[in-house]
Amino acid sequence: MDKDVQAIIDVWHEKVTIPDLKEELDALIAAGDEDKLFDAFYRSLEFGTAGLRGTLGVGTNRMNEYVVGQATKGVADYLNAHYENPTLALARDSRLKGEEFQKVAAGILAANGVKVFLFPRIEPVPTLSFAVRHLGTSAGIVLTASHNPAAYNGYKVYNDNGGQITDEAAAEISANIAAADFFGLECMDFDEGLANGMINWIDDEVIDAFIAAVKKVSIPGFKADESYSVVYTPLNGTGMECVSKILKEIGVDKVSVVPEQANPDGHFPTCTYPNPEFRAALELALKLAEEVKPNLVVATDPDADRMGTAIPHAGEYKLLSGNEMGVLLMDWLINMAEANGEDPKTKVAVTSIVSSTMPDALAKDKGFELRRVLTGFKYIGDQIDQLKDAGEEDRYLMGFEESYGYLVGTHARDKDAIVAVEMCVEMASDYASKGMDLYEAMDALLTEIAGLKVVGMTDFSKGPEMPRVSGLQKEAPQFLPPANVIEYALEGDNKIIFRPSGTEPKIKAYLFAKGATRADAEAIEAKLRAAAEEIFA
């Protein structure tokens, strides 16, 4: 064992008093499990703009009360250096040890002169972002590990705008953390803090105000048809309270909740990876949907900042990707704004540089401004702040990331699955009134190229089956290796393929034209060339 690591282990072995952590450390030492001991103590969890995240357990490289305490001392020192009489809003999701961590954080903040406002029960991440803005606190903390497996917990810090902290703030807090000892930190007794006013419960009025703010972005006059039904799963997380309230606000009374995933449970017993991006997390919801036949299936991740969906189409439930939902919402919202008499050219939508390229085409077609930012929803929140500072907050249309995060409205500065559920229901209802489901609506967004109907699309990045024509074809199908190539099959056996050059900094378009005569084929080829040049432009 490295002697420096062993010295840290010896200090912890002497000073740890929390029963479960002491028991775990004693067991590791008694077993002589040097690999596990080294992994738990060879470094400290790194603090960055996304805060801390790690597996639960004893050690400097784990999430536990001592690591949370040290991080909170770093945050308290930062707030005292930048604010007079600092305040902080504090929340937790359904993760294991969330309540213990919340009390440790509240006690250390209070002991260091930071007045704390904390939610009395688990709440979604977007409610914390909203509470910071609504209460006017100096900062916010939420204890969450988002959609990670049950062994994880985490610690995210928000600035006074309700967005995640900047790189500069993270660096300063990180330096403060490094200077703080794990043991001997001053921590006010929780009940004492409640009694002296340094620790305060957040009133339900804040949740009511959050729901009212979400409802505010609803399409004016919208009320779901009384027959409209939804299957919903909070994946044993925080979404139940707020999703139920917003669905009721927009007239959806027929909500079937997946019973095995309805109650908060940090063990996440029904799926090892509670991430609505993956079909496995929605299996129980899809099974229930086969029984009750809802108009829509929605899932929110444990901290309710991401939403996954499935919609009935052609006799089965189809899942929509984060890109597909983001593009659908963007297109629908700009159409709704235009129908409401607003000029699309005044609107601003935001997405990340790694999200779909389809918003570019939408922006060119509809005339709104599209801004692309780095990955991380804080950058989308920053664009809202820039608009607000310019007195143009009402220009914001929506923002999304391909990882199933959406924000409509300016009530928060982080992705919000609650408003996403509301908007998804309203959009699906609107398309249903036109005889379309969301799957068909997505197909309709790219219906033709050069006047030719798109009849198929192959994304070679997914390693598709190798095309084969005629022959006996007795062998099993072969699959091509993934490649950065997209092919659009067009009516009349025409097609166009896009791929980046392997040797030059450019994108290539390959045009395939078929006509009854050479002249017909050349005419189609000219149209395809013009369409490709427009896309490149």
XYZ file of C-alpha atoms in Angstrom:
537
model
C 0.000 0.000 0.000
C 1.282 3.495 -0.862
C 2.421 5.092 2.404
C 0.607 8.400 1.739
C -2.651 6.558 1.091
C -2.081 4.400 4.162
C -1.619 7.539 6.270
C -5.010 8.841 5.106
C -6.630 5.478 5.863
C -5.124 5.541 9.364
C -6.593 9.012 10.034
C -10.025 7.926 8.846
C -9.851 4.729 10.861
C -9.158 6.797 13.963
C -11.713 9.552 13.382
C -14.712 8.064 11.566
C -17.675 7.826 13.952
C -20.669 7.352 11.625
C -21.681 3.724 12.294
C -22.152 2.363 8.762
C -18.957 3.992 7.492
C -16.944 2.825 10.514
C -18.262 -0.706 10.032
C -17.368 -0.676 6.338
C -13.840 0.604 6.967
C -13.224 -1.882 9.791
C -14.357 -4.714 7.501
C -12.049 -3.621 4.653
C -9.066 -3.361 7.000
C -9.830 -6.684 8.666
C -10.121 -8.380 5.265
C -6.829 -6.849 4.134
C -8.538 -5.772 0.923
C -5.828 -3.407 -0.290
C -7.334 -2.919 -3.761
C -10.648 -1.677 -2.387
C -8.954 0.420 0.279
C -6.649 2.027 -2.272
C -9.534 2.806 -4.620
C -11.517 4.388 -1.786
C -8.655 6.605 -0.570
C -6.102 7.201 -3.325
C -7.690 10.504 -4.320
C -10.502 12.889 -3.410
C -13.626 13.134 -5.544
C -13.031 15.935 -8.033
C -15.254 19.008 -7.720
C -16.192 20.759 -10.966
C -19.005 22.747 -12.555
C -21.234 19.680 -12.176
C -20.215 19.377 -8.512
C -19.429 15.931 -7.140
C -20.624 12.504 -8.172
C -19.474 9.101 -6.990
C -20.407 5.786 -5.439
C -21.539 5.672 -1.837
C -19.164 4.406 0.821
C -16.275 5.208 3.101
C -13.258 7.099 1.778
C -12.121 10.327 0.170
C -13.056 8.938 -3.256
C -16.626 8.110 -2.221
C -19.840 9.981 -1.470
C -20.369 10.077 2.291
C -21.161 12.548 5.074
C -17.534 13.637 5.474
C -17.038 14.357 1.771
C -20.364 16.210 1.652
C -19.340 18.169 4.735
C -15.991 19.165 3.268
C -17.642 20.244 -0.007
C -20.226 22.271 1.876
C -17.543 24.079 3.872
C -15.981 25.014 0.529
C -19.304 26.367 -0.722
C -19.916 28.274 2.522
C -16.498 29.935 2.322
C -17.172 30.925 -1.285
C -20.555 32.453 -0.415
C -19.176 34.367 2.555
C -16.448 35.807 0.313
C -18.926 37.025 -2.307
C -22.192 37.816 -0.476
C -23.251 39.740 2.554
C -25.631 37.593 4.648
C -25.629 34.717 2.125
C -28.565 32.354 1.721
C -28.954 28.995 -0.005
C -31.763 26.718 -1.229
C -31.210 22.992 -0.663
C -32.929 19.970 -2.245
C -32.482 16.225 -2.603
C -33.842 13.466 -4.793
C -34.665 9.857 -3.884
C -31.053 8.683 -3.769
C -29.754 6.646 -0.840
C -28.371 8.789 2.009
C -29.925 11.926 0.500
C -31.640 12.902 3.744
C -28.477 12.363 5.809
C -26.417 14.407 3.368
C -29.028 17.163 3.359
C -28.892 17.518 7.141
C -25.085 17.574 7.179
C -25.016 20.252 4.484
C -27.663 22.343 6.232
C -25.833 22.142 9.573
C -22.455 23.159 8.157
C -23.929 26.017 6.125
C -25.831 27.306 9.160
C -22.743 27.059 11.390
C -20.842 29.144 8.832
C -23.417 31.929 8.677
C -25.296 30.818 5.553
C -29.073 30.835 6.016
C -30.575 27.679 4.536
C -33.961 27.013 2.955
C -34.617 23.354 2.290
C -37.425 21.316 0.806
C -39.121 19.073 3.393
C -39.371 16.151 0.930
C -37.729 14.985 -2.280
C -38.230 17.359 -5.219
C -37.131 17.545 -8.877
C -33.977 19.410 -9.869
C -35.914 22.101 -11.787
C -37.800 23.053 -8.611
C -34.444 23.824 -6.968
C -33.425 26.010 -9.906
C -36.796 27.736 -9.638
C -36.567 28.107 -5.837
C -33.201 29.893 -6.074
C -34.788 32.475 -8.359
C -38.121 32.623 -6.524
C -36.613 33.002 -3.050
C -33.721 35.150 -4.222
C -31.060 33.022 -2.577
C -27.329 33.411 -3.182
C -26.940 29.817 -4.357
C -28.497 26.372 -4.428
C -27.430 22.793 -3.805
C -29.181 19.636 -4.932
C -28.141 16.175 -3.796
C -28.595 13.945 -6.843
C -26.809 11.549 -9.164
C -29.337 12.056 -11.960
C -29.870 8.752 -13.792
C -26.810 6.871 -12.509
C -27.223 3.415 -10.896
C -28.323 3.048 -7.279
C -24.769 2.919 -5.899
C -24.272 6.611 -6.741
C -25.118 9.946 -5.194
C -23.942 13.444 -6.066
C -23.803 17.114 -5.160
C -24.599 19.922 -7.634
C -24.148 23.633 -6.904
C -26.218 26.378 -8.521
C -25.546 30.111 -8.784
C -27.921 32.925 -7.856
C -29.576 32.742 -11.294
C -30.563 29.124 -10.733
C -28.020 27.777 -13.214
C -25.034 25.552 -12.579
C -21.939 27.399 -11.423
C -19.273 28.707 -13.788
C -15.767 27.322 -14.204
C -14.393 30.246 -12.165
C -16.744 29.623 -9.249
C -16.050 25.889 -9.362
C -12.292 26.508 -9.244
C -12.624 28.778 -6.206
C -14.913 26.363 -4.386
C -12.557 23.494 -5.230
C -9.635 25.380 -3.676
C -11.728 26.034 -0.564
C -12.615 22.338 -0.361
C -8.954 21.336 -0.537
C -8.225 23.617 2.406
C -11.013 22.153 4.573
C -10.425 19.184 6.856
C -12.814 16.231 6.637
C -13.062 16.077 10.418
C -13.773 18.697 13.049
C -15.882 20.973 10.807
C -18.293 23.140 12.752
C -21.812 21.808 12.204
C -24.942 23.244 13.792
C -27.438 20.758 15.209
C -30.335 20.532 12.776
C -33.060 21.170 15.353
C -31.069 24.074 16.780
C -30.864 25.575 13.297
C -34.623 25.259 12.863
C -35.147 26.913 16.227
C -32.831 29.886 15.612
C -33.931 30.522 12.027
C -30.683 29.557 10.295
C -32.412 26.487 8.826
C -35.881 26.896 7.319
C -38.332 24.593 5.603
C -39.406 25.712 2.139
C -43.150 26.242 2.128
C -45.417 24.429 -0.352
C -46.113 27.857 -1.834
C -42.852 27.507 -3.759
C -43.991 24.272 -5.428
C -47.359 25.881 -6.187
C -45.545 28.848 -7.748
C -43.359 26.455 -9.766
C -46.414 24.644 -11.149
C -48.031 28.004 -11.958
C -44.887 29.068 -13.834
C -44.866 25.818 -15.809
C -48.569 26.188 -16.575
C -47.879 29.713 -17.842
C -46.132 28.357 -20.962
C -49.144 26.209 -21.799
C -50.822 26.999 -25.110
C -53.566 29.535 -24.258
C -56.877 27.839 -23.642
C -55.495 24.310 -23.898
C -57.430 21.607 -22.102
C -56.889 17.951 -22.915
C -59.850 15.957 -24.195
C -61.485 14.108 -21.299
C -60.633 10.794 -22.978
C -56.899 11.570 -23.167
C -54.814 9.101 -21.171
C -51.182 8.798 -20.139
C -49.015 6.038 -18.712
C -46.387 7.586 -16.467
C -43.356 6.329 -14.563
C -41.177 8.434 -12.244
C -38.677 5.526 -12.171
C -38.787 5.520 -8.336
C -37.611 9.140 -8.341
C -38.941 12.617 -7.676
C -41.306 13.289 -10.553
C -44.602 11.993 -9.174
C -45.737 15.081 -7.256
C -45.076 17.716 -9.917
C -45.950 15.623 -12.978
C -49.285 14.649 -11.404
C -50.024 18.297 -10.639
C -49.188 19.622 -14.100
C -51.138 16.876 -15.860
C -54.161 17.751 -13.734
C -53.680 21.446 -14.589
C -53.972 20.715 -18.322
C -56.958 18.406 -17.928
C -55.347 14.957 -18.052
C -57.212 12.941 -15.408
C -56.590 9.480 -16.830
C -53.060 8.785 -15.626
C -51.884 5.205 -15.079
C -48.726 5.148 -12.976
C -46.423 2.128 -13.160
C -47.016 0.708 -9.652
C -43.565 -0.860 -9.211
C -41.899 2.495 -9.982
C -44.361 4.887 -8.329
C -42.771 5.311 -4.901
C -39.368 6.883 -4.237
C -36.751 4.177 -3.798
C -33.036 4.850 -4.052
C -32.361 1.158 -4.678
C -34.183 1.401 -8.050
C -35.238 -2.246 -7.793
C -36.877 -2.512 -11.226
C -34.007 -1.295 -13.416
C -30.295 -1.058 -12.758
C -29.918 2.081 -14.855
C -32.912 4.430 -14.337
C -32.282 6.423 -17.508
C -35.260 7.202 -19.791
C -32.874 7.342 -22.752
C -32.844 3.535 -22.751
C -35.713 1.217 -23.551
C -34.917 -1.062 -20.597
C -35.959 1.688 -18.165
C -39.355 1.953 -19.897
C -40.126 -1.758 -20.151
C -42.628 -1.787 -17.280
C -44.295 1.355 -18.620
C -44.568 -0.207 -22.080
C -45.994 -3.397 -20.567
C -48.646 -1.352 -18.761
C -49.320 0.579 -21.967
C -50.124 -2.657 -23.779
C -52.861 -3.220 -21.196
C -54.424 0.246 -20.883
C -53.684 1.633 -24.380
C -52.804 5.250 -23.483
C -52.337 8.128 -25.902
C -48.827 8.676 -24.565
C -46.157 7.034 -22.403
C -43.816 9.327 -20.453
C -40.954 8.635 -18.061
C -38.895 11.007 -15.950
C -35.477 10.146 -14.538
C -34.863 10.085 -10.756
C -34.246 13.840 -10.416
C -36.938 14.640 -13.021
C -34.860 16.794 -15.317
C -34.999 14.407 -18.302
C -38.031 12.934 -20.070
C -38.405 9.853 -22.257
C -41.492 9.123 -24.353
C -43.216 6.427 -26.355
C -46.205 6.910 -28.638
C -48.639 4.445 -30.222
C -48.006 4.006 -33.938
C -49.049 1.215 -36.297
C -50.047 -1.114 -33.473
C -46.969 -0.678 -31.275
C -45.354 1.884 -28.998
C -42.461 3.715 -30.648
C -39.797 5.466 -28.587
C -38.691 8.927 -29.629
C -35.071 9.958 -29.186
C -33.987 13.133 -27.427
C -33.139 14.706 -30.774
C -36.494 13.763 -32.260
C -38.453 15.170 -29.319
C -36.345 18.341 -29.298
C -36.876 18.935 -33.012
C -40.603 18.202 -32.760
C -41.030 20.646 -29.880
C -38.993 23.331 -31.621
C -41.004 23.059 -34.828
C -44.341 22.919 -33.031
C -43.590 25.816 -30.690
C -42.526 28.124 -33.526
C -45.702 27.194 -35.386
C -47.779 27.930 -32.271
C -46.003 31.272 -31.811
C -46.702 32.193 -35.421
C -50.357 31.157 -35.079
C -50.528 33.397 -32.007
C -49.464 36.392 -34.105
C -45.793 36.437 -33.063
C -43.048 37.030 -35.613
C -40.844 33.890 -35.880
C -37.859 36.097 -36.758
C -37.883 37.509 -33.228
C -37.583 34.088 -31.565
C -34.413 32.401 -30.296
C -34.013 28.649 -29.842
C -30.935 27.044 -28.304
C -29.380 23.608 -28.608
C -25.964 22.060 -28.192
C -23.246 21.500 -30.785
C -23.690 17.725 -30.458
C -27.457 17.742 -30.994
C -29.251 17.069 -34.280
C -28.588 19.267 -37.326
C -32.298 19.373 -38.151
C -32.875 22.560 -36.098
C -30.592 24.365 -38.561
C -32.964 23.525 -41.400
C -35.951 24.524 -39.267
C -34.386 27.878 -38.427
C -33.660 28.597 -42.087
C -37.164 27.579 -43.096
C -39.075 29.370 -40.312
C -36.748 32.349 -39.905
C -36.055 32.112 -36.157
C -32.556 32.406 -34.672
C -30.874 29.175 -33.643
C -27.945 29.307 -31.220
C -25.637 26.348 -30.601
C -23.716 26.112 -27.345
C -21.300 23.690 -25.711
C -22.658 20.536 -24.104
C -24.143 21.248 -20.683
C -27.479 22.853 -19.936
C -25.818 25.697 -18.048
C -24.833 27.109 -21.434
C -28.465 27.111 -22.556
C -29.374 28.825 -19.284
C -26.680 31.417 -19.953
C -28.326 32.291 -23.275
C -31.591 32.945 -21.423
C -29.713 35.221 -19.028
C -28.200 37.120 -21.948
C -31.647 37.664 -23.425
C -32.955 38.757 -20.030
C -30.098 41.225 -19.550
C -30.961 42.721 -22.939
C -34.625 43.037 -21.942
C -35.571 40.348 -24.474
C -36.430 37.343 -22.309
C -39.689 36.861 -24.220
C -37.677 36.017 -27.352
C -36.655 32.663 -25.866
C -38.548 29.834 -27.563
C -37.013 26.694 -26.080
C -33.777 24.823 -25.545
C -32.852 21.164 -25.723
C -29.982 18.705 -25.608
C -29.921 15.361 -27.375
C -29.632 13.644 -23.960
C -33.396 14.073 -23.326
C -33.191 17.462 -21.616
C -35.665 20.247 -22.536
C -36.633 23.657 -21.202
C -39.629 25.651 -22.379
C -40.160 28.881 -20.445
C -37.707 30.913 -18.374
C -38.800 29.826 -14.884
C -35.615 27.739 -14.466
C -32.073 27.634 -15.783
C -31.787 23.866 -16.018
C -33.557 21.181 -17.996
C -37.068 20.477 -16.747
C -38.954 17.215 -17.302
C -42.110 18.674 -15.743
C -42.581 21.334 -18.400
C -41.431 18.789 -21.004
C -44.286 16.439 -20.041
C -46.756 19.325 -20.250
C -45.543 20.432 -23.685
C -45.372 16.868 -25.007
C -49.005 16.204 -24.059
C -50.159 19.462 -25.633
C -48.178 18.847 -28.804
C -49.368 15.241 -29.133
C -52.962 16.370 -28.583
C -52.642 19.058 -31.233
C -51.258 16.619 -33.799
C -53.936 14.072 -32.886
C -56.597 16.671 -33.732
C -55.023 16.788 -37.201
C -55.042 13.018 -37.567
C -51.323 12.529 -36.902
C -49.283 10.917 -34.156
C -45.856 12.207 -33.105
C -44.092 9.474 -35.043
C -45.820 10.629 -38.219
C -45.155 14.255 -37.312
C -41.434 13.487 -37.058
C -41.454 11.811 -40.462
C -43.260 14.818 -41.920
C -40.449 17.202 -40.903
C -38.212 15.794 -43.616
C -40.604 14.711 -46.322
C -38.796 15.623 -49.500
C -35.485 16.625 -51.064
C -35.392 18.427 -54.431
C -39.123 17.867 -54.761
C -38.737 14.091 -54.370
C -40.432 12.340 -51.471
C -38.105 10.772 -48.898
C -39.052 7.091 -48.698
C -36.287 5.919 -46.397
C -33.210 6.938 -44.412
C -30.177 4.879 -43.393
C -27.851 6.073 -40.660
C -24.612 4.176 -41.218
C -23.257 5.289 -37.826
C -25.404 2.524 -36.321
C -23.702 -0.219 -38.354
C -26.648 -1.232 -40.588
C -27.118 -4.554 -42.332
C -25.039 -4.830 -45.486
C -27.250 -4.382 -48.584
C -27.397 -7.477 -50.776
C -29.321 -7.918 -54.036
C -30.470 -11.281 -55.443
C -28.402 -14.452 -55.141
C -29.177 -17.334 -52.812
C -28.389 -15.312 -49.666
C -28.180 -18.426 -47.511
C -25.698 -16.901 -45.068
C -26.692 -14.897 -42.029
C -26.929 -11.123 -42.608
C -23.680 -9.194 -42.473
C -23.423 -5.782 -40.840
C -21.317 -2.883 -41.974
C -18.938 -1.235 -39.492
C -20.254 2.103 -38.176
C -19.469 5.023 -40.481
C -20.275 8.729 -40.510
C -22.620 8.423 -43.505
C -26.322 9.199 -44.014
C -28.323 7.998 -47.003
C -31.743 9.344 -48.045
C -33.714 7.095 -50.371
C -35.995 9.144 -52.630
C -38.974 8.207 -54.722
C -38.249 6.919 -58.219
C -35.154 4.978 -57.094
C -33.190 8.207 -56.622
C -31.020 8.829 -53.604
C -28.507 11.182 -52.013
C -25.702 10.241 -49.615
C -23.765 12.594 -47.327
C -20.387 11.879 -45.739
C -17.377 13.878 -44.553
C -14.210 13.534 -46.580
C -11.565 11.353 -45.025
C -8.708 13.467 -46.391
C -10.064 17.001 -46.732
C -12.020 19.386 -44.448
C -15.273 19.149 -46.407
C -18.550 17.240 -46.655
C -19.381 15.303 -49.788
C -22.760 14.639 -51.375
C -23.211 11.659 -53.692
C -26.136 12.010 -56.103
C -27.945 9.083 -57.722
C -30.503 10.029 -60.387
C -32.724 7.734 -62.432
C -34.931 8.769 -65.360
C -36.679 7.273 -68.359
C -34.119 9.010 -70.568
C -30.658 10.498 -70.106
C -32.228 13.957 -70.223
C -34.699 13.031 -67.439
C -31.901 11.658 -65.261
C -29.763 14.744 -65.838
C -32.671 17.001 -64.893
C -33.172 15.091 -61.635
C -29.425 15.159 -60.991
C -29.428 18.947 -61.406
C -32.239 19.277 -58.844
C -30.395 17.029 -56.400
C -27.219 19.062 -56.865
C -29.084 22.306 -56.145
C -30.692 20.755 -53.039
C -27.322 19.539 -51.765
C -25.762 22.971 -52.285
C -28.648 24.569 -50.359
C -28.144 22.115 -47.493
C -24.408 22.848 -47.438
C -25.111 26.574 -47.423
